[in-house]
Amino acid sequence: MDTSKFFSLEGRVALITGGSRGIGKMIAAGYIAQGAKVYISSRKAPACEETAAELGPNCIPLPMDVSTVEGCKALAAALAEHEDHLDILVNNAGAAWGVPFEEFPESGWDKVMNLNVKSPFFLTQALHGMLKARSSYDRPSKVINITSIDGLRLNPWETYSYHASKSALIYLTKRMAARLIKDAIIVTSLAPGAFASEMNKAARDHGDQVAKGIPMRRIGTDEDMAGAAIFLASRASDYVVGDTLVVDGGLVNAALGTSIDA
């Protein structure tokens, strides 16, 4: 058995939404290091172009707002101007909204549910033809939905639509996987825990304090995220279908609950 190429992404074409910063940027850097050509997309063109310049010639900016179905279709059309197929799609663009229950607005509900649940579905739909153009059961294409441990456990903040959206996307991953496997397209989800980012400001600004509540006693690093995402994109995971890989230092699966001694 030759395992030397298990994690190689040489010759693969990837698209990462929300790829200009945070988790998306971590994944982009990892894919490029493994030999992939990576297109990154984000709503803000300057940030997208700046990150692409930083990551090198194998990172191509393709700015687009995917919060609407029209935006998803436009991104697919823009990619089709450069490539005739797509090997890896990472649905990472997302939003969060935290407001007390009594004040939680419809706008905060709709923004989060649209970007976190609706957009991954319709972007994958828009890219379906490119994803199956070269896919086979010997070399499947991959769709990776970036979910969250907040879809599996509660956090202490009043992020109602975020919790609901990430839980929904974990289950939607299974349903999409059941359909797209017919086209040799594997759909999985990656659920991050505490990684420093604009969305997770607690981990970014108070990492040492957050780390105290994590079984691994630290927040996640760029390498932790890249490693998990490379696994799901590579040959190493070709028999993993519809599952959610939790990357959180043990919060979901290795943290004990609390109890009151009698």
CSV table of C-alpha atoms in Angstrom, one decimal:
chain,number,residue,atom,x,y,z
A,1,MET,CA,0.0,0.0,0.0
A,2,ASP,CA,1.4,3.4,-1.1
A,3,THR,CA,0.1,6.1,1.3
A,4,SER,CA,2.4,8.8,0.1
A,5,LYS,CA,-0.2,10.5,-2.0
A,6,PHE,CA,-3.2,10.0,0.3
A,7,PHE,CA,-3.3,13.7,1.2
A,8,SER,CA,-2.1,15.2,-2.0
A,9,LEU,CA,-4.3,17.7,-3.8
A,10,GLU,CA,-2.0,18.0,-6.8
A,11,GLY,CA,-3.9,19.0,-9.9
A,12,ARG,CA,-7.2,19.6,-8.1
A,13,VAL,CA,-9.3,22.7,-8.5
A,14,ALA,CA,-11.0,24.1,-5.4
A,15,LEU,CA,-13.4,26.9,-4.6
A,16,ILE,CA,-13.7,28.3,-1.1
A,17,THR,CA,-16.4,30.8,-0.2
A,18,GLY,CA,-15.6,33.2,2.6
A,19,GLY,CA,-12.0,32.4,1.7
A,20,SER,CA,-10.4,35.8,2.3
A,21,ARG,CA,-10.1,35.4,6.1
A,22,GLY,CA,-10.5,33.2,9.1
A,23,ILE,CA,-11.3,29.5,8.6
A,24,GLY,CA,-11.7,29.9,4.9
A,25,LYS,CA,-8.2,31.4,4.6
A,26,MET,CA,-6.7,28.6,6.8
A,27,ILE,CA,-8.2,26.0,4.5
A,28,ALA,CA,-7.1,27.9,1.3
A,29,ALA,CA,-3.5,28.0,2.6
A,30,GLY,CA,-3.6,24.3,3.4
A,31,TYR,CA,-5.0,23.3,0.0
A,32,ILE,CA,-2.4,25.4,-1.8
A,33,ALA,CA,0.4,23.8,0.2
A,34,GLN,CA,-0.9,20.4,-1.0
A,35,GLY,CA,-0.8,21.4,-4.6
A,36,ALA,CA,-4.3,22.6,-5.4
A,37,LYS,CA,-5.3,25.6,-7.5
A,38,VAL,CA,-7.7,27.5,-5.2
A,39,TYR,CA,-10.3,30.1,-6.0
A,40,ILE,CA,-11.4,32.2,-3.1
A,41,SER,CA,-14.6,34.2,-3.0
A,42,SER,CA,-15.9,36.7,-0.5
A,43,ARG,CA,-18.2,39.7,-0.6
A,44,LYS,CA,-15.5,42.3,-0.2
A,45,ALA,CA,-13.3,42.3,-3.3
A,46,PRO,CA,-10.3,44.2,-1.8
A,47,ALA,CA,-10.0,41.6,1.0
A,48,CYS,CA,-10.3,38.8,-1.5
A,49,GLU,CA,-7.6,40.2,-3.7
A,50,GLU,CA,-5.3,41.0,-0.8
A,51,THR,CA,-5.5,37.4,0.5
A,52,ALA,CA,-4.9,36.0,-3.0
A,53,ALA,CA,-1.8,38.1,-3.3
A,54,GLU,CA,-0.6,36.9,0.1
A,55,LEU,CA,-1.2,33.2,-0.7
A,56,GLY,CA,0.5,33.3,-4.1
A,57,PRO,CA,-0.2,32.5,-7.7
A,58,ASN,CA,-2.2,29.4,-7.1
A,59,CYS,CA,-4.8,31.5,-5.2
A,60,ILE,CA,-7.2,33.3,-7.5
A,61,PRO,CA,-9.7,35.9,-6.2
A,62,LEU,CA,-13.3,35.6,-7.4
A,63,PRO,CA,-15.2,38.1,-5.3
A,64,MET,CA,-19.0,37.6,-5.1
A,65,ASP,CA,-21.9,37.9,-2.6
A,66,VAL,CA,-23.4,34.4,-2.3
A,67,SER,CA,-26.1,35.5,0.2
A,68,THR,CA,-28.7,35.3,-2.7
A,69,VAL,CA,-29.5,32.6,-5.3
A,70,GLU,CA,-28.6,35.1,-8.0
A,71,GLY,CA,-25.2,35.6,-6.3
A,72,CYS,CA,-24.6,31.8,-6.2
A,73,LYS,CA,-25.4,31.5,-9.9
A,74,ALA,CA,-23.1,34.5,-10.7
A,75,LEU,CA,-20.2,32.9,-8.8
A,76,ALA,CA,-20.7,29.6,-10.7
A,77,ALA,CA,-20.8,31.5,-14.0
A,78,ALA,CA,-17.6,33.4,-13.1
A,79,LEU,CA,-15.8,30.2,-12.2
A,80,ALA,CA,-16.9,28.6,-15.5
A,81,GLU,CA,-15.1,31.4,-17.3
A,82,HIS,CA,-11.8,30.0,-15.9
A,83,GLU,CA,-12.3,26.3,-15.4
A,84,ASP,CA,-14.3,23.5,-17.1
A,85,HIS,CA,-14.7,21.5,-13.9
A,86,LEU,CA,-14.5,21.7,-10.1
A,87,ASP,CA,-13.0,19.1,-7.8
A,88,ILE,CA,-13.6,20.6,-4.4
A,89,LEU,CA,-16.2,23.1,-3.2
A,90,VAL,CA,-15.9,24.4,0.4
A,91,ASN,CA,-19.1,26.2,1.5
A,92,ASN,CA,-17.6,28.3,4.2
A,93,ALA,CA,-19.2,31.8,3.9
A,94,GLY,CA,-21.4,32.3,7.0
A,95,ALA,CA,-22.9,34.8,9.4
A,96,ALA,CA,-23.8,35.0,13.0
A,97,TRP,CA,-26.3,37.2,15.0
A,98,GLY,CA,-26.5,37.4,18.8
A,99,VAL,CA,-29.4,39.4,20.4
A,100,PRO,CA,-31.5,38.8,23.5
A,101,PHE,CA,-34.5,36.6,22.9
A,102,GLU,CA,-37.0,39.4,23.5
A,103,GLU,CA,-35.3,41.6,20.9
A,104,PHE,CA,-34.2,39.1,18.3
A,105,PRO,CA,-35.1,40.6,14.9
A,106,GLU,CA,-36.4,39.0,11.7
A,107,SER,CA,-33.5,40.5,9.8
A,108,GLY,CA,-31.0,38.7,12.0
A,109,TRP,CA,-32.9,35.5,11.5
A,110,ASP,CA,-33.1,35.7,7.8
A,111,LYS,CA,-29.6,36.9,7.1
A,112,VAL,CA,-28.1,34.0,9.0
A,113,MET,CA,-30.4,31.3,7.7
A,114,ASN,CA,-30.0,32.5,4.1
A,115,LEU,CA,-26.2,32.6,4.1
A,116,ASN,CA,-25.6,29.6,6.4
A,117,VAL,CA,-28.2,27.1,5.0
A,118,LYS,CA,-29.7,28.4,1.8
A,119,SER,CA,-26.5,29.5,0.1
A,120,PRO,CA,-24.6,26.2,0.5
A,121,PHE,CA,-27.5,24.4,-1.2
A,122,PHE,CA,-28.0,26.7,-4.1
A,123,LEU,CA,-24.3,27.2,-4.7
A,124,THR,CA,-23.8,23.5,-4.9
A,125,GLN,CA,-26.8,23.3,-7.2
A,126,ALA,CA,-25.3,26.0,-9.5
A,127,LEU,CA,-21.9,24.2,-9.6
A,128,HIS,CA,-23.4,20.7,-9.9
A,129,GLY,CA,-22.4,20.4,-13.6
A,130,MET,CA,-18.8,21.4,-12.9
A,131,LEU,CA,-18.6,19.1,-9.9
A,132,LYS,CA,-19.6,16.1,-11.9
A,133,ALA,CA,-17.7,17.0,-15.1
A,134,ARG,CA,-14.7,14.8,-14.1
A,135,SER,CA,-15.9,13.0,-11.0
A,136,SER,CA,-15.8,9.2,-10.8
A,137,TYR,CA,-16.0,6.7,-8.0
A,138,ASP,CA,-12.3,6.3,-8.3
A,139,ARG,CA,-11.7,10.0,-8.0
A,140,PRO,CA,-14.8,11.7,-6.6
A,141,SER,CA,-15.4,15.4,-6.3
A,142,LYS,CA,-15.9,16.8,-2.8
A,143,VAL,CA,-18.3,19.3,-1.3
A,144,ILE,CA,-17.4,20.3,2.3
A,145,ASN,CA,-19.9,22.3,4.3
A,146,ILE,CA,-18.4,24.3,7.1
A,147,THR,CA,-20.8,23.8,10.0
A,148,SER,CA,-20.0,24.4,13.7
A,149,ILE,CA,-20.0,22.7,17.0
A,150,ASP,CA,-22.9,25.1,17.7
A,151,GLY,CA,-25.0,22.8,15.5
A,152,LEU,CA,-24.2,19.9,18.0
A,153,ARG,CA,-24.1,21.7,21.4
A,154,LEU,CA,-25.2,24.9,22.9
A,155,ASN,CA,-23.0,27.9,23.4
A,156,PRO,CA,-23.8,30.5,26.2
A,157,TRP,CA,-24.7,33.3,23.8
A,158,GLU,CA,-28.2,34.1,22.4
A,159,THR,CA,-27.4,33.2,18.8
A,160,TYR,CA,-30.7,31.5,18.0
A,161,SER,CA,-30.6,31.6,14.2
A,162,TYR,CA,-26.9,30.6,14.2
A,163,HIS,CA,-27.6,27.5,16.3
A,164,ALA,CA,-30.5,26.6,14.1
A,165,SER,CA,-28.7,27.2,10.9
A,166,LYS,CA,-25.6,25.1,11.7
A,167,SER,CA,-27.7,22.2,13.0
A,168,ALA,CA,-29.8,22.4,9.8
A,169,LEU,CA,-26.7,22.4,7.6
A,170,ILE,CA,-25.3,19.3,9.3
A,171,TYR,CA,-28.5,17.5,8.5
A,172,LEU,CA,-28.7,19.0,5.0
A,173,THR,CA,-25.2,17.6,4.4
A,174,LYS,CA,-26.6,14.1,4.9
A,175,ARG,CA,-29.5,14.7,2.4
A,176,MET,CA,-27.2,16.3,-0.2
A,177,ALA,CA,-24.8,13.4,0.3
A,178,ALA,CA,-27.5,10.9,-0.4
A,179,ARG,CA,-28.4,12.6,-3.7
A,180,LEU,CA,-24.9,13.6,-5.0
A,181,ILE,CA,-23.2,10.3,-4.3
A,182,LYS,CA,-25.0,9.1,-7.5
A,183,ASP,CA,-22.8,11.5,-9.4
A,184,ALA,CA,-19.6,10.4,-7.6
A,185,ILE,CA,-19.7,13.7,-5.5
A,186,ILE,CA,-19.0,13.2,-1.8
A,187,VAL,CA,-20.6,15.7,0.6
A,188,THR,CA,-19.4,16.0,4.1
A,189,SER,CA,-19.3,18.7,6.9
A,190,LEU,CA,-16.6,20.0,9.0
A,191,ALA,CA,-17.6,21.4,12.4
A,192,PRO,CA,-15.0,23.7,13.9
A,193,GLY,CA,-14.8,24.7,17.6
A,194,ALA,CA,-12.8,27.6,18.9
A,195,PHE,CA,-10.6,29.1,16.2
A,196,ALA,CA,-9.5,32.7,16.2
A,197,SER,CA,-11.5,34.6,13.6
A,198,GLU,CA,-13.7,37.7,13.0
A,199,MET,CA,-16.7,35.5,13.7
A,200,ASN,CA,-15.3,33.9,16.8
A,201,LYS,CA,-14.0,37.0,18.6
A,202,ALA,CA,-14.0,35.3,21.9
A,203,ALA,CA,-11.3,32.8,20.7
A,204,ARG,CA,-9.5,35.6,18.9
A,205,ASP,CA,-9.4,38.1,21.7
A,206,HIS,CA,-9.5,35.9,24.8
A,207,GLY,CA,-7.9,32.7,23.6
A,208,ASP,CA,-6.2,31.8,26.9
A,209,GLN,CA,-9.5,32.1,28.8
A,210,VAL,CA,-11.4,30.1,26.2
A,211,ALA,CA,-8.7,27.4,26.2
A,212,LYS,CA,-9.4,26.7,29.9
A,213,GLY,CA,-12.8,25.1,28.9
A,214,ILE,CA,-11.4,23.0,26.1
A,215,PRO,CA,-10.2,19.4,26.9
A,216,MET,CA,-7.1,20.0,24.7
A,217,ARG,CA,-6.4,23.2,26.8
A,218,ARG,CA,-5.8,25.4,23.7
A,219,ILE,CA,-7.8,26.9,20.9
A,220,GLY,CA,-7.4,25.6,17.3
A,221,THR,CA,-4.5,26.6,15.1
A,222,ASP,CA,-4.4,27.2,11.3
A,223,GLU,CA,-2.7,23.7,11.0
A,224,ASP,CA,-5.6,22.0,12.9
A,225,MET,CA,-8.1,23.4,10.5
A,226,ALA,CA,-6.0,22.9,7.4
A,227,GLY,CA,-5.3,19.3,8.3
A,228,ALA,CA,-9.0,18.4,8.8
A,229,ALA,CA,-10.0,20.1,5.6
A,230,ILE,CA,-7.2,18.5,3.6
A,231,PHE,CA,-8.3,15.1,4.9
A,232,LEU,CA,-11.9,15.6,3.7
A,233,ALA,CA,-10.8,16.9,0.3
A,234,SER,CA,-8.2,14.2,-0.4
A,235,ARG,CA,-8.1,10.6,-1.3
A,236,ALA,CA,-7.7,9.7,2.4
A,237,SER,CA,-11.4,10.4,2.9
A,238,ASP,CA,-12.9,8.9,-0.3
A,239,TYR,CA,-15.0,6.4,1.7
A,240,VAL,CA,-16.4,9.0,4.2
A,241,VAL,CA,-19.8,10.1,3.0
A,242,GLY,CA,-22.3,12.4,4.6
A,243,ASP,CA,-20.5,12.6,7.9
A,244,THR,CA,-19.5,15.6,10.1
A,245,LEU,CA,-15.9,15.8,11.3
A,246,VAL,CA,-15.7,17.7,14.6
A,247,VAL,CA,-12.5,19.7,15.0
A,248,ASP,CA,-12.8,21.3,18.5
A,249,GLY,CA,-10.2,19.9,20.8
A,250,GLY,CA,-12.8,17.6,22.5
A,251,LEU,CA,-15.6,20.0,23.5
A,252,VAL,CA,-18.4,18.0,21.9
A,253,ASN,CA,-17.2,14.5,22.4
A,254,ALA,CA,-14.7,14.6,25.3
A,255,ALA,CA,-16.0,17.2,27.7
A,256,LEU,CA,-17.9,16.0,30.9
A,257,GLY,CA,-21.1,17.7,32.0
A,258,THR,CA,-21.5,19.2,35.4
A,259,SER,CA,-23.3,17.8,38.4
A,260,ILE,CA,-24.1,18.7,42.0
A,261,ASP,CA,-22.9,16.4,44.7
A,262,ALA,CA,-25.6,15.2,47.1
